[in-house]
Tab-separated table of C-alpha atoms and ligand atoms in Angstrom:
chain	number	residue	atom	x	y	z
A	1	UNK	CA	145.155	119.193	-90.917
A	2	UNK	CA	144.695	117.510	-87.554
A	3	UNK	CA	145.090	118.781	-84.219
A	4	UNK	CA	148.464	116.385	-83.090
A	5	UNK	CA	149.748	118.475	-86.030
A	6	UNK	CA	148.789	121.904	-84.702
A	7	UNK	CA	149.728	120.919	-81.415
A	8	UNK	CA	153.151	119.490	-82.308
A	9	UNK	CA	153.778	123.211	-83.938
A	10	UNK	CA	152.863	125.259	-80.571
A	11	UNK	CA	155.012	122.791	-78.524
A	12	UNK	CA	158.152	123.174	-81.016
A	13	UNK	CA	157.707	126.896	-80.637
A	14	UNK	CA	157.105	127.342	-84.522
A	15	UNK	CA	154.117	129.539	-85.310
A	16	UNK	CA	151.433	127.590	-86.196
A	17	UNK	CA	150.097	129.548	-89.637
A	18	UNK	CA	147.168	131.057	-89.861
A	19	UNK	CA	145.019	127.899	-91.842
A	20	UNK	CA	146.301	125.849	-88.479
A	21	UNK	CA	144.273	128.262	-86.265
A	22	UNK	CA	141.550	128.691	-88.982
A	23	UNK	CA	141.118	124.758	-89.113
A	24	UNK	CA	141.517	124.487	-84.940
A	25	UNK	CA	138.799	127.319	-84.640
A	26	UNK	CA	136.395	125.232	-86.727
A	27	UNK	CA	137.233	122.082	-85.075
A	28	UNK	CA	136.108	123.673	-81.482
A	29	UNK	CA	132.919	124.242	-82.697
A	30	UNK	CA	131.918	121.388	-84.918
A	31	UNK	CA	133.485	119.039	-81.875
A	32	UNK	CA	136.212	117.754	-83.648
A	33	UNK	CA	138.908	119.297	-80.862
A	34	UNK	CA	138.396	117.275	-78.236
A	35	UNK	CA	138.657	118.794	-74.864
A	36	UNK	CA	142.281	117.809	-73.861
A	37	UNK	CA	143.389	119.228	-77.546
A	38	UNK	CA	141.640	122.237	-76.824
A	39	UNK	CA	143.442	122.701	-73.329
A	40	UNK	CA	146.600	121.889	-74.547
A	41	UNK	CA	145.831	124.504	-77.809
A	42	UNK	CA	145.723	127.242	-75.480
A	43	UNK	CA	148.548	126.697	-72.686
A	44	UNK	CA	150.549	126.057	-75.993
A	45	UNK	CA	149.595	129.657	-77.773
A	46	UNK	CA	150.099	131.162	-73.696
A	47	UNK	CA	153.539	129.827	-73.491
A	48	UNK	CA	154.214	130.745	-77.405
A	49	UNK	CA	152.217	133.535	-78.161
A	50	UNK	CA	150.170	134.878	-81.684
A	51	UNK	CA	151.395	137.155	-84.418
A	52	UNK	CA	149.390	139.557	-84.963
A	53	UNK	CA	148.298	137.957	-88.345
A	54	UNK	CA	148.142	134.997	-86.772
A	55	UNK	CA	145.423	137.052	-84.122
A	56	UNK	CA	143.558	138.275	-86.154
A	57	UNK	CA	143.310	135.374	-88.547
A	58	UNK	CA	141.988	133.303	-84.988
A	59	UNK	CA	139.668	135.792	-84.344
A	60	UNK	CA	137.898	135.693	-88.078
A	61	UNK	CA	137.837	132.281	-87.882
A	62	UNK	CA	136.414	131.917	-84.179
A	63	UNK	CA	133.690	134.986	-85.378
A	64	UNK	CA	132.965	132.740	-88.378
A	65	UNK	CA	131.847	129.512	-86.054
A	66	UNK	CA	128.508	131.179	-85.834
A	67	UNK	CA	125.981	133.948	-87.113
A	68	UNK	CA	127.780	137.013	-88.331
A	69	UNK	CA	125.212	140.152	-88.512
A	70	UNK	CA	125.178	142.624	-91.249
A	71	UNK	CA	122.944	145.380	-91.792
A	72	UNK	CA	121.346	147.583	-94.364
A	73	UNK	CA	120.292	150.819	-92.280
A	74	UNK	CA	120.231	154.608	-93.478
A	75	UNK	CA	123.246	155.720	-91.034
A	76	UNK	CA	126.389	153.963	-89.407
A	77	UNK	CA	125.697	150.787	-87.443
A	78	UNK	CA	128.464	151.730	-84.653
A	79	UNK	CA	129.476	149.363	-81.475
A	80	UNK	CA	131.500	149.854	-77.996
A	81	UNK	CA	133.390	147.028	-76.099
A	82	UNK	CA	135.095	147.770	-72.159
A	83	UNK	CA	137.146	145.144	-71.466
A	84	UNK	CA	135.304	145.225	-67.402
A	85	UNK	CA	135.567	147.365	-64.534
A	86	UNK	CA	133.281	148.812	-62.103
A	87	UNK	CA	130.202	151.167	-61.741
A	88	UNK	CA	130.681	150.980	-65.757
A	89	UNK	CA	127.606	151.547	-67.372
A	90	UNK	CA	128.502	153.719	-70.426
A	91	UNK	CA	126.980	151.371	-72.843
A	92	UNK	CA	123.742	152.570	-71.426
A	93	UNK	CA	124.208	156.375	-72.311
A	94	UNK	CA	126.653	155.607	-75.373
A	95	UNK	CA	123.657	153.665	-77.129
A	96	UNK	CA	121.064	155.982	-77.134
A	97	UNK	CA	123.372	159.204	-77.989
A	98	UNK	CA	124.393	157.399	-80.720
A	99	UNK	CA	121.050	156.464	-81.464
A	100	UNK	CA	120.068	160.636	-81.184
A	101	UNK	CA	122.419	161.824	-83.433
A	102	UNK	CA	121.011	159.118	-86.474
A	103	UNK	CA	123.791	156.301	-85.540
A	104	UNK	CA	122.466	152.686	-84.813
A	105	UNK	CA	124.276	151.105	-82.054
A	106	UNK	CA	122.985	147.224	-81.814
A	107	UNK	CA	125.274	146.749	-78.938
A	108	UNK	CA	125.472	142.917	-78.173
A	109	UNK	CA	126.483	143.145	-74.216
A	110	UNK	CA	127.437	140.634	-71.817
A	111	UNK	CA	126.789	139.719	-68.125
A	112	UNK	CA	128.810	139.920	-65.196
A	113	UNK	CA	132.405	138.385	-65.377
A	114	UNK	CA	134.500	137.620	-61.744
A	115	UNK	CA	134.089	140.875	-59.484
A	116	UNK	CA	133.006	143.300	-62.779
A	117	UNK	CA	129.480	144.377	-63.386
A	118	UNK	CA	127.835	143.460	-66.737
A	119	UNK	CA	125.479	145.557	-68.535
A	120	UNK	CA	122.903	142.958	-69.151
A	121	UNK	CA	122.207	142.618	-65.497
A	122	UNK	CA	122.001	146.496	-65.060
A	123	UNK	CA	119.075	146.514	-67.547
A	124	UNK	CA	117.298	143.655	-66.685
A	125	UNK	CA	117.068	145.253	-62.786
A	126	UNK	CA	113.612	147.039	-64.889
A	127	UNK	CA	110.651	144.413	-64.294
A	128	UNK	CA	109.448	142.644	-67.474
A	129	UNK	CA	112.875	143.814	-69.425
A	130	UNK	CA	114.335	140.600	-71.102
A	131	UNK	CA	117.604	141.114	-73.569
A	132	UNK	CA	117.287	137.566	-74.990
A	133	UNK	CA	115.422	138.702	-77.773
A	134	UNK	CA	115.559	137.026	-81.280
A	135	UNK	CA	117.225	138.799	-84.406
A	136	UNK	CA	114.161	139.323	-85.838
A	137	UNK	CA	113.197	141.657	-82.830
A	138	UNK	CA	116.402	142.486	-82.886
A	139	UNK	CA	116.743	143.785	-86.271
A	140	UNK	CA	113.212	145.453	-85.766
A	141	UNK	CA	114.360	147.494	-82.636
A	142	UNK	CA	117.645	149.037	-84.098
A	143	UNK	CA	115.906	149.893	-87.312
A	144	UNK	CA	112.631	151.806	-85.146
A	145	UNK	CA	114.282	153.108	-82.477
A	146	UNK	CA	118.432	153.346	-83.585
A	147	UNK	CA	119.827	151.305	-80.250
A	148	UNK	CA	118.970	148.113	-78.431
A	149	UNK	CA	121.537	146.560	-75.671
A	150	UNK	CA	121.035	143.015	-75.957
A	151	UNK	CA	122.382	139.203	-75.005
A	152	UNK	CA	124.359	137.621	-77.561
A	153	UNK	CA	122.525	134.721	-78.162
A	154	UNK	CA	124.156	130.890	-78.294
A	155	UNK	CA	124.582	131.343	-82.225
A	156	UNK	CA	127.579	133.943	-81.436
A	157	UNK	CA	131.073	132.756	-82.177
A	158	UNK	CA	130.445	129.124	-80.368
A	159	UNK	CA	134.075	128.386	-80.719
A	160	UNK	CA	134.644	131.323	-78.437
A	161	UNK	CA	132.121	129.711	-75.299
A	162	UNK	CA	133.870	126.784	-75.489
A	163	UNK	CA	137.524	127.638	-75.553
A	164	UNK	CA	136.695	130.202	-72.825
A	165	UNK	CA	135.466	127.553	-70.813
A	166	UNK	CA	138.154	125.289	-71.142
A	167	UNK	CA	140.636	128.270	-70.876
A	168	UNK	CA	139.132	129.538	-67.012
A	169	UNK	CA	139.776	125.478	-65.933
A	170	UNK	CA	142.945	125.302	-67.382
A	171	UNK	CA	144.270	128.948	-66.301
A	172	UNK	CA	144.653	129.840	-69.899
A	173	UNK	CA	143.229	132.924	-69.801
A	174	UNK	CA	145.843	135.289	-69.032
A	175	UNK	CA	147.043	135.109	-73.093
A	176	UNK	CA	146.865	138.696	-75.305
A	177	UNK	CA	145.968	136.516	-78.118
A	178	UNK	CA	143.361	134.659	-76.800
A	179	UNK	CA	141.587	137.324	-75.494
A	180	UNK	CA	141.969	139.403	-77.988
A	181	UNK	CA	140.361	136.776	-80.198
A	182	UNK	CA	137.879	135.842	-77.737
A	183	UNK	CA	136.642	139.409	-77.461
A	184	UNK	CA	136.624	140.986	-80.975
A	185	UNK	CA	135.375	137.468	-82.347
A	186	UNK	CA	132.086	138.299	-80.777
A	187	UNK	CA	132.393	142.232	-81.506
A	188	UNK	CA	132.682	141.687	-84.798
A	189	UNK	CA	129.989	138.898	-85.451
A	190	UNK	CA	127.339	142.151	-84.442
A	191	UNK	CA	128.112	143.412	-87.489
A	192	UNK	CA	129.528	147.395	-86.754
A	193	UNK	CA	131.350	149.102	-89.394
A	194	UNK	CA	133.151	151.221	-86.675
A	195	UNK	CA	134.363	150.267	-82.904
A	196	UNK	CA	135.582	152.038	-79.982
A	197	UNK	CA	137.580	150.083	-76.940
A	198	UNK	CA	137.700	151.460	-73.445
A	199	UNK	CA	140.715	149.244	-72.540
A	200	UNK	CA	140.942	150.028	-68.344
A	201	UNK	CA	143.548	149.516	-66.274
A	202	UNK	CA	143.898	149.832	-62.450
A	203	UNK	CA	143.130	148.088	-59.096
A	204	UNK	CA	139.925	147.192	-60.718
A	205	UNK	CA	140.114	146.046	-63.864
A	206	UNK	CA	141.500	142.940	-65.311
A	207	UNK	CA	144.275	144.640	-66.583
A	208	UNK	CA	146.090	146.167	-63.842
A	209	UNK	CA	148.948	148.226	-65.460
A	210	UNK	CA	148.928	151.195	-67.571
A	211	UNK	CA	151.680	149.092	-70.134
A	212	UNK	CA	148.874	145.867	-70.072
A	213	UNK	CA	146.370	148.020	-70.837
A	214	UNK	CA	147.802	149.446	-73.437
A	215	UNK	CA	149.725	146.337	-74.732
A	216	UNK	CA	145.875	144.797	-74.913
A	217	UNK	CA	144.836	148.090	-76.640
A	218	UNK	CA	147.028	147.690	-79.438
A	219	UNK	CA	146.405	144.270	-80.206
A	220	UNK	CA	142.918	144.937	-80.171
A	221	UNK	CA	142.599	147.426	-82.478
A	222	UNK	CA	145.210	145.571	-84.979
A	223	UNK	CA	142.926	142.874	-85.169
A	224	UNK	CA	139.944	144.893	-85.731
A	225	UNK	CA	141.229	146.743	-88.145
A	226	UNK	CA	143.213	143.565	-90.057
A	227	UNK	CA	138.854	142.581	-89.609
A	228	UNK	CA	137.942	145.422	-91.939
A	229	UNK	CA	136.419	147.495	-88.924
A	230	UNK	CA	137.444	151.203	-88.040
A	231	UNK	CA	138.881	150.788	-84.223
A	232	UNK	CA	140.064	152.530	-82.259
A	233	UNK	CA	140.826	152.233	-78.342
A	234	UNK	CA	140.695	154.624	-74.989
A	235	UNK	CA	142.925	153.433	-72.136
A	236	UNK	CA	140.940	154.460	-69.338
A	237	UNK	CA	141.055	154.614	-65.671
A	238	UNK	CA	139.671	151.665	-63.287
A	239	UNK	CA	142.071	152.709	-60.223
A	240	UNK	CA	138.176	153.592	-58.580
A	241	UNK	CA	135.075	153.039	-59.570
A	242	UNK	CA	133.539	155.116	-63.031
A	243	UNK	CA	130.444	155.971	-61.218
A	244	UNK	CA	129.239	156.375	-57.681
A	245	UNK	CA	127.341	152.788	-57.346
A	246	UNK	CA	127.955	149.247	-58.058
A	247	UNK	CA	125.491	147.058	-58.749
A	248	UNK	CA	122.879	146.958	-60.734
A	249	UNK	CA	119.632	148.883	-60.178
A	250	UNK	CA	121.559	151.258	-58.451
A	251	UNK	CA	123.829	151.737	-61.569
A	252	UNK	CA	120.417	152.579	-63.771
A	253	UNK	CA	119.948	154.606	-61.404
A	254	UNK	CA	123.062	156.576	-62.170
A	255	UNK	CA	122.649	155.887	-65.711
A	256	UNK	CA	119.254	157.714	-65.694
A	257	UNK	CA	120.383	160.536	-63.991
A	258	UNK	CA	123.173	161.195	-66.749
A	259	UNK	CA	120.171	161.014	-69.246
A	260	UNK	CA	118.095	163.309	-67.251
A	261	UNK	CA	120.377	165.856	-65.790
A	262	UNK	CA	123.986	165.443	-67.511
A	263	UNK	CA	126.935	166.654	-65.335
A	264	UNK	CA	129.774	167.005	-67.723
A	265	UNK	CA	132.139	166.779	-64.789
A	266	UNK	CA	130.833	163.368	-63.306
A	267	UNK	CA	133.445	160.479	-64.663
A	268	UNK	CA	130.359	158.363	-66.359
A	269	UNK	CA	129.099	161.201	-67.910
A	270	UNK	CA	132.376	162.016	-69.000
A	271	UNK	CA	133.983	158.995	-70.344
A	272	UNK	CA	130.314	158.143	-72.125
A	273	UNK	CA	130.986	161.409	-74.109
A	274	UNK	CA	134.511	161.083	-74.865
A	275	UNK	CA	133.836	157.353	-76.235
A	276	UNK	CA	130.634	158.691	-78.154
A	277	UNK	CA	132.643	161.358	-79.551
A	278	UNK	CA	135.558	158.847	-81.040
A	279	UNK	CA	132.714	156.958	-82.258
A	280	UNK	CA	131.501	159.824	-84.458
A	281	UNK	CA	134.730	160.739	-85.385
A	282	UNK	CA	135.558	157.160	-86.068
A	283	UNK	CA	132.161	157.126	-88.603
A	284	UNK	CA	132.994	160.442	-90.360
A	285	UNK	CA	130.236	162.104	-88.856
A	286	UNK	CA	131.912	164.592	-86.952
A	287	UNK	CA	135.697	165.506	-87.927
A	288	UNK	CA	137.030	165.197	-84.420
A	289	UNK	CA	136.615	163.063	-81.042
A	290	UNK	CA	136.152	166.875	-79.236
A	291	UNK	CA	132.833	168.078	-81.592
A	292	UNK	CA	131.657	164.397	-81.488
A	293	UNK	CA	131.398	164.632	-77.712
A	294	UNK	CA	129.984	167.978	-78.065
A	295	UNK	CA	127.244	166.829	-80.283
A	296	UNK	CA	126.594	164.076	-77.929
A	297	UNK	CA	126.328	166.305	-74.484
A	298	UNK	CA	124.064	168.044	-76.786
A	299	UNK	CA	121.587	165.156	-77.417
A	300	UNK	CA	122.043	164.352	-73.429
A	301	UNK	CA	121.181	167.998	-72.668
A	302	UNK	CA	118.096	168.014	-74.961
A	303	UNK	CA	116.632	164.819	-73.958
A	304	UNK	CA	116.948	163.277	-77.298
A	305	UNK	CA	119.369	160.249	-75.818
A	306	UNK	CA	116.617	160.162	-72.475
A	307	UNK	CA	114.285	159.823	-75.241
A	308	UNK	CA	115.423	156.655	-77.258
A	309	UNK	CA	116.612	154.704	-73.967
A	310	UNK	CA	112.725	155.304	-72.923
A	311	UNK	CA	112.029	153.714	-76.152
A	312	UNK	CA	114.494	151.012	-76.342
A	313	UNK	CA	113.608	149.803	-72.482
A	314	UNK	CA	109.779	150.020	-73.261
A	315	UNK	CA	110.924	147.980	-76.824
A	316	UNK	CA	112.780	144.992	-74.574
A	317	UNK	CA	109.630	144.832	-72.348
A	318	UNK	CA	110.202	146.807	-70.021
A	319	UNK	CA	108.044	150.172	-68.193
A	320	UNK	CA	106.765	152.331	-70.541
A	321	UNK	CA	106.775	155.647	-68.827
A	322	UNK	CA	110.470	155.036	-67.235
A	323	UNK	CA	112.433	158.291	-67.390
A	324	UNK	CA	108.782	160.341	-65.879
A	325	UNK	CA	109.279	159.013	-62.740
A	326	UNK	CA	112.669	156.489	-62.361
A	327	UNK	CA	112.065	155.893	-58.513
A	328	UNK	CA	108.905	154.202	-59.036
A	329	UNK	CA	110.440	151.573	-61.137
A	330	UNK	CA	113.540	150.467	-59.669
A	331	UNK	CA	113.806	147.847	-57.518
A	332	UNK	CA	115.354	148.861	-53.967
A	333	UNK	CA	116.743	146.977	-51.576
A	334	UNK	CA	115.271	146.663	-47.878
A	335	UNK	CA	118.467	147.350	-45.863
A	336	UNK	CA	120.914	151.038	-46.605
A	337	UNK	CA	124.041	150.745	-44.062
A	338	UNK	CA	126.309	153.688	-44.294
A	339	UNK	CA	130.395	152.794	-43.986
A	340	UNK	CA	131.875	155.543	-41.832
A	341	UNK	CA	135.525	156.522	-42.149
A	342	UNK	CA	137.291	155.602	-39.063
A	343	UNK	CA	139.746	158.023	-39.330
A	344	UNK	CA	140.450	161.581	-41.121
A	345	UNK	CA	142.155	162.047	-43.998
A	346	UNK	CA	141.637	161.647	-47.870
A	347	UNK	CA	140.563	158.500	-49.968
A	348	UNK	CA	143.999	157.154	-51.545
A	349	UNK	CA	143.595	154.199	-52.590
A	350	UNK	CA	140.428	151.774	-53.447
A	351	UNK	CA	140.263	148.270	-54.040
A	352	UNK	CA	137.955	147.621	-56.803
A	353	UNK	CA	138.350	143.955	-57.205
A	354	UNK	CA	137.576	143.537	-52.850
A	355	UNK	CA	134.426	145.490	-53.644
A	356	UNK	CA	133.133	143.971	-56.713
A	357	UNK	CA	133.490	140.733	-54.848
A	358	UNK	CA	131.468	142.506	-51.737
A	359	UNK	CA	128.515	142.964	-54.278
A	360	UNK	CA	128.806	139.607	-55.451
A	361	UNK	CA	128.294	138.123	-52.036
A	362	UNK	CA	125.499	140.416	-51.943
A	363	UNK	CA	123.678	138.560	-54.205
A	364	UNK	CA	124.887	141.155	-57.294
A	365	UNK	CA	127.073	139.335	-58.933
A	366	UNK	CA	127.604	135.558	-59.735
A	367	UNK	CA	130.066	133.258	-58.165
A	368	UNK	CA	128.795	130.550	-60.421
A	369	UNK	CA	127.357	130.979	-63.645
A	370	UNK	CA	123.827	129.731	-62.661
A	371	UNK	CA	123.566	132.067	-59.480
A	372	UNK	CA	120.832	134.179	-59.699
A	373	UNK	CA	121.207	137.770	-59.520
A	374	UNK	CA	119.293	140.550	-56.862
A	375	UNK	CA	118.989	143.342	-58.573
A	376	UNK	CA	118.294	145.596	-55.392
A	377	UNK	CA	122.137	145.177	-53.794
A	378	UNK	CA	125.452	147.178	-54.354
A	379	UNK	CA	127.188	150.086	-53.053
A	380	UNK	CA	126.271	154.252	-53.230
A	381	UNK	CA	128.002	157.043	-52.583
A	382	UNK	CA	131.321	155.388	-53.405
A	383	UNK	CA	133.918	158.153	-52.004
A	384	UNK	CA	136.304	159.124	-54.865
A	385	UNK	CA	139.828	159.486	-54.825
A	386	UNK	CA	140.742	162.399	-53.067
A	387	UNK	CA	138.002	162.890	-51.247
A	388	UNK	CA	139.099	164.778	-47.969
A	389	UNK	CA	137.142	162.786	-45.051
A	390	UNK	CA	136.834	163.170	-41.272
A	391	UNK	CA	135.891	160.409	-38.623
A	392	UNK	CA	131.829	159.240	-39.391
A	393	UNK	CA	132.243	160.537	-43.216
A	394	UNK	CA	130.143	158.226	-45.156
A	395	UNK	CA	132.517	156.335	-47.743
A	396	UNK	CA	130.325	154.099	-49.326
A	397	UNK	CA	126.345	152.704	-48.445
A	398	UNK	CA	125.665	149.472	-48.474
A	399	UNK	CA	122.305	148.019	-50.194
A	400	UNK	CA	121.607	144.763	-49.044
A	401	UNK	CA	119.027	142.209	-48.640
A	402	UNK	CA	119.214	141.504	-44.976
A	403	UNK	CA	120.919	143.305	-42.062
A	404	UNK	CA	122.867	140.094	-41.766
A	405	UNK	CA	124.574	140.396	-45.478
A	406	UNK	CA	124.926	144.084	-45.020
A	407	UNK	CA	127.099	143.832	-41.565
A	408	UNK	CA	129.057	141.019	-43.060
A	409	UNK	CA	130.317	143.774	-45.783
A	410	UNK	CA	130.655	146.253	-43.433
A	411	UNK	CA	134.722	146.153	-42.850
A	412	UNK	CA	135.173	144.374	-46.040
A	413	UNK	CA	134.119	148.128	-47.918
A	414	UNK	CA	135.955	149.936	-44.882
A	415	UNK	CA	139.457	148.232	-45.498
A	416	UNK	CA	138.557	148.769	-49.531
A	417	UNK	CA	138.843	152.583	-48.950
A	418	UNK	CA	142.447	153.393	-47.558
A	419	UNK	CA	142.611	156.751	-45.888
A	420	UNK	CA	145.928	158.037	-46.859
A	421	UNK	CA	147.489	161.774	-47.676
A	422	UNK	CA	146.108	163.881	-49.458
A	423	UNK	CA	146.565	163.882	-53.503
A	424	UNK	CA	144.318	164.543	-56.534
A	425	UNK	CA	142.699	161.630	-58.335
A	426	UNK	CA	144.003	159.718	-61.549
A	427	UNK	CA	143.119	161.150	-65.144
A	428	UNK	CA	140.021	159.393	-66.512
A	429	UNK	CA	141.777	159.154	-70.103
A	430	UNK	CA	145.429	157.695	-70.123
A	431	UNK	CA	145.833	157.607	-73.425
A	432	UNK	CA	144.552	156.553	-77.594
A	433	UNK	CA	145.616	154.013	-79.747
A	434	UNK	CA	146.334	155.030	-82.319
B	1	URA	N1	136.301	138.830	-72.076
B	1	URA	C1	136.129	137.921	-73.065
B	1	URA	O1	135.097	137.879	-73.719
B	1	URA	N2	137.123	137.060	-73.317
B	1	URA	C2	138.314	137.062	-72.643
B	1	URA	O2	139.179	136.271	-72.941
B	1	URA	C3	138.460	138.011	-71.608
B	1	URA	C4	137.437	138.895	-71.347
């Protein structure tokens, strides 16, 4: 095999066969693919499109560039992937739940990515925290305390980091294939004998309709499951943010609060019970999504989950007496500028992707991928949809570094929030697959 030949396939429109991709997926990380080949590998498999065999055999192959976990623990090692949106932080209560009820949940995370929040950079807002840990500590971590959030590491599915690059110069992303590849290839090297998806879709996620949501759902979980791994998917709601803030410390900070005081009724409590409770169902420990969740409010509600995310932040390096006294240790930003509704009404609409980008230029996100992040900045009190408001409401605070930065935002977040008629928010769950 030799990549002229692969290529020569993809531009003829005849599927290339699963060694092809198998052989190309090797050849992108041993060098062989040069980067032109690589390019012109994945605008041919956008314009033609993958099987699903032909997915999922990518997706082994791309997982098998690099180190592939397994484990040997007394319960179910269990993982969770969202495919990006904001004020999501339900890795950060799903881990330690799971961790409660005698799961293990090594959950390999990843950073921010364009205007989304990533869960690394929510935990590493804790002074002294570091996720880069090795798989030795790794491996020690999930076996003492049942749940550590963690970086990747370079040694995960390298083909993946370098078609990825060459796909965001070469606007190759946009391809179900490829990213269904490029996501589960590094899901699966962790390892988990069960997954669940939150696939969103909405304003401000990457996938903006309900039918690309789901169309992304179902070729994720085929692939998974083709992988040997119990999957199954949530399409979920990103038309507004999942929880109050954006950002980083001032998602912990929202992230604690579920752990210390759980409101069944607040969207990031919710949909971090409804995906723990799929989980369990998904592992045979509970028969059905519904007693899974109710198992896991119960663990929230105890402070059995509060408990192991104590354990697992003090484990990464980070405070030790954390969920005492949360204030004390998160890092807060100098400036607070309320956004006041100009006019009266009722939030209907919100543009996630204009405020994810607002917290970016705030220093909470990256525009490049060396920027360094402030943990301090984002957005509170982000009014939901629905929300009846009258001139001066607050819709939104802004955290910011300077005045400056903050009154630069200022009719950015305004203009994010339309003021419309009245009307009751979206459903947090769309829909399962399967
Ligand atoms: N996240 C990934 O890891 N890969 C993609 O292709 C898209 C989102």
């Amino acid at each position: 095999m030799d990549a002229p030949t692969v290529l020569a396939r993809l531009r003829a429109g005849t599927p290339p066969g699963e060694a092809a991709l198998q052989w190309f997926a090797r050849g992108l990380a041993s060098g062989v693919v040069s980067d032109a080949q690589a390019g012109a590998f994945a605008m041919g498999v956008c314009l033609s499109g993958l099987t699903d065999a032909e997915t999922a055999a990518l997706t082994l192959a791309m997982r098998d560039t690099g180190r592939v976990l397994d484990w040997d623990l007394p319960g179910p090692v269990l993982d969770k992937h969202s495919t990006g949106g904001l004020g999501d932080a339900t890795s950060l209560v799903v881990a330690p739940v799971l961790a409660a009820l005698g799961c293990y949940a090594p959950f390999l995370s990843g950073r921010g990515l364009g205007h989304t929040g990533g869960t690394l950079d929510k935990l590493e807002a804790l002074e002294g925290l570091r996720t880069d840990v090795s798989e030795a500590r790794l491996r020690a971590i999930v076996a003492d305390v049942g749940c550590a959030v963690v970086g990747a590491g370079g040694d995960i599915a390298p083909a993946d980091r370098r078609l990825y690059a060459i796909r965001d110069e070469t606007a190759t992303v946009d391809s179900p294939g490829l990213i269904t590849a490029s996501i589960l290839c590094k899901k699966l090297a962790g390892g988990a004998e069960a997954l669940i998806l939150d696939v969103k879709g909405g304003s401000g996620a990457f996938m903006k309709t309900r039918a690309e949501a789901e169309s992304l759902a179902r070729a994720l979980v085929a692939a998974a499951q083709a992988a040997g791994c119990r999957a199954r998917a949530l399409i979920t709601d990103m038309n507004q943010p999942l929880g109050p803030s954006v950002g980083n410390a001032v998602e912990l900070a929202d992230v604690l609060e579920v752990l210390r005081a759980p409101r069944p009724e607040s969207r990031l409590c919710a949909l971090s019970l409804a995906l723990a409770g799929e989980l369990l169902a998904l592992a045979g420990r509970h028969s059905d999504a519904k007693s899974g969740a109710r198992a896991a409010l119960e663990v929230l509600q105890s402070g059995a989950a509060a408990e192991k995310f104590g354990a697992m932040v003090q484990a990464l390096g980070g405070p030790a007496r954390l969920l005492d006294d949360p204030a004390r240790h998160l890092p807060r930003a100098p400036v607070c500028l309320p956004v006041a509704a100009a006019v009266a009404g009722h939030v209907a609409a919100i543009d996630g992707v204009a405020l994810g980008q607002v917290v970016a230029r705030l220093g909470g996100g990256r525009l490049r991928a060396d920027d360094v992040i402030d943990p301090r900045v984002g957005l509170t009190g982000v009014a939901s949809l629905g929300t009846a408001v009258a001139p001066g409401d607050p819709l939104a605070v802004i955290h910011a570094a300077r005045d400056s930065d903050a009154e630069a935002a200022l009719e950015t977040v305004r203009a994010a929030i339309q003021i419309g008629g009245p009307g009751a928010g979206p459903p947090l769950v769309h829909g399962r697959i399967p």
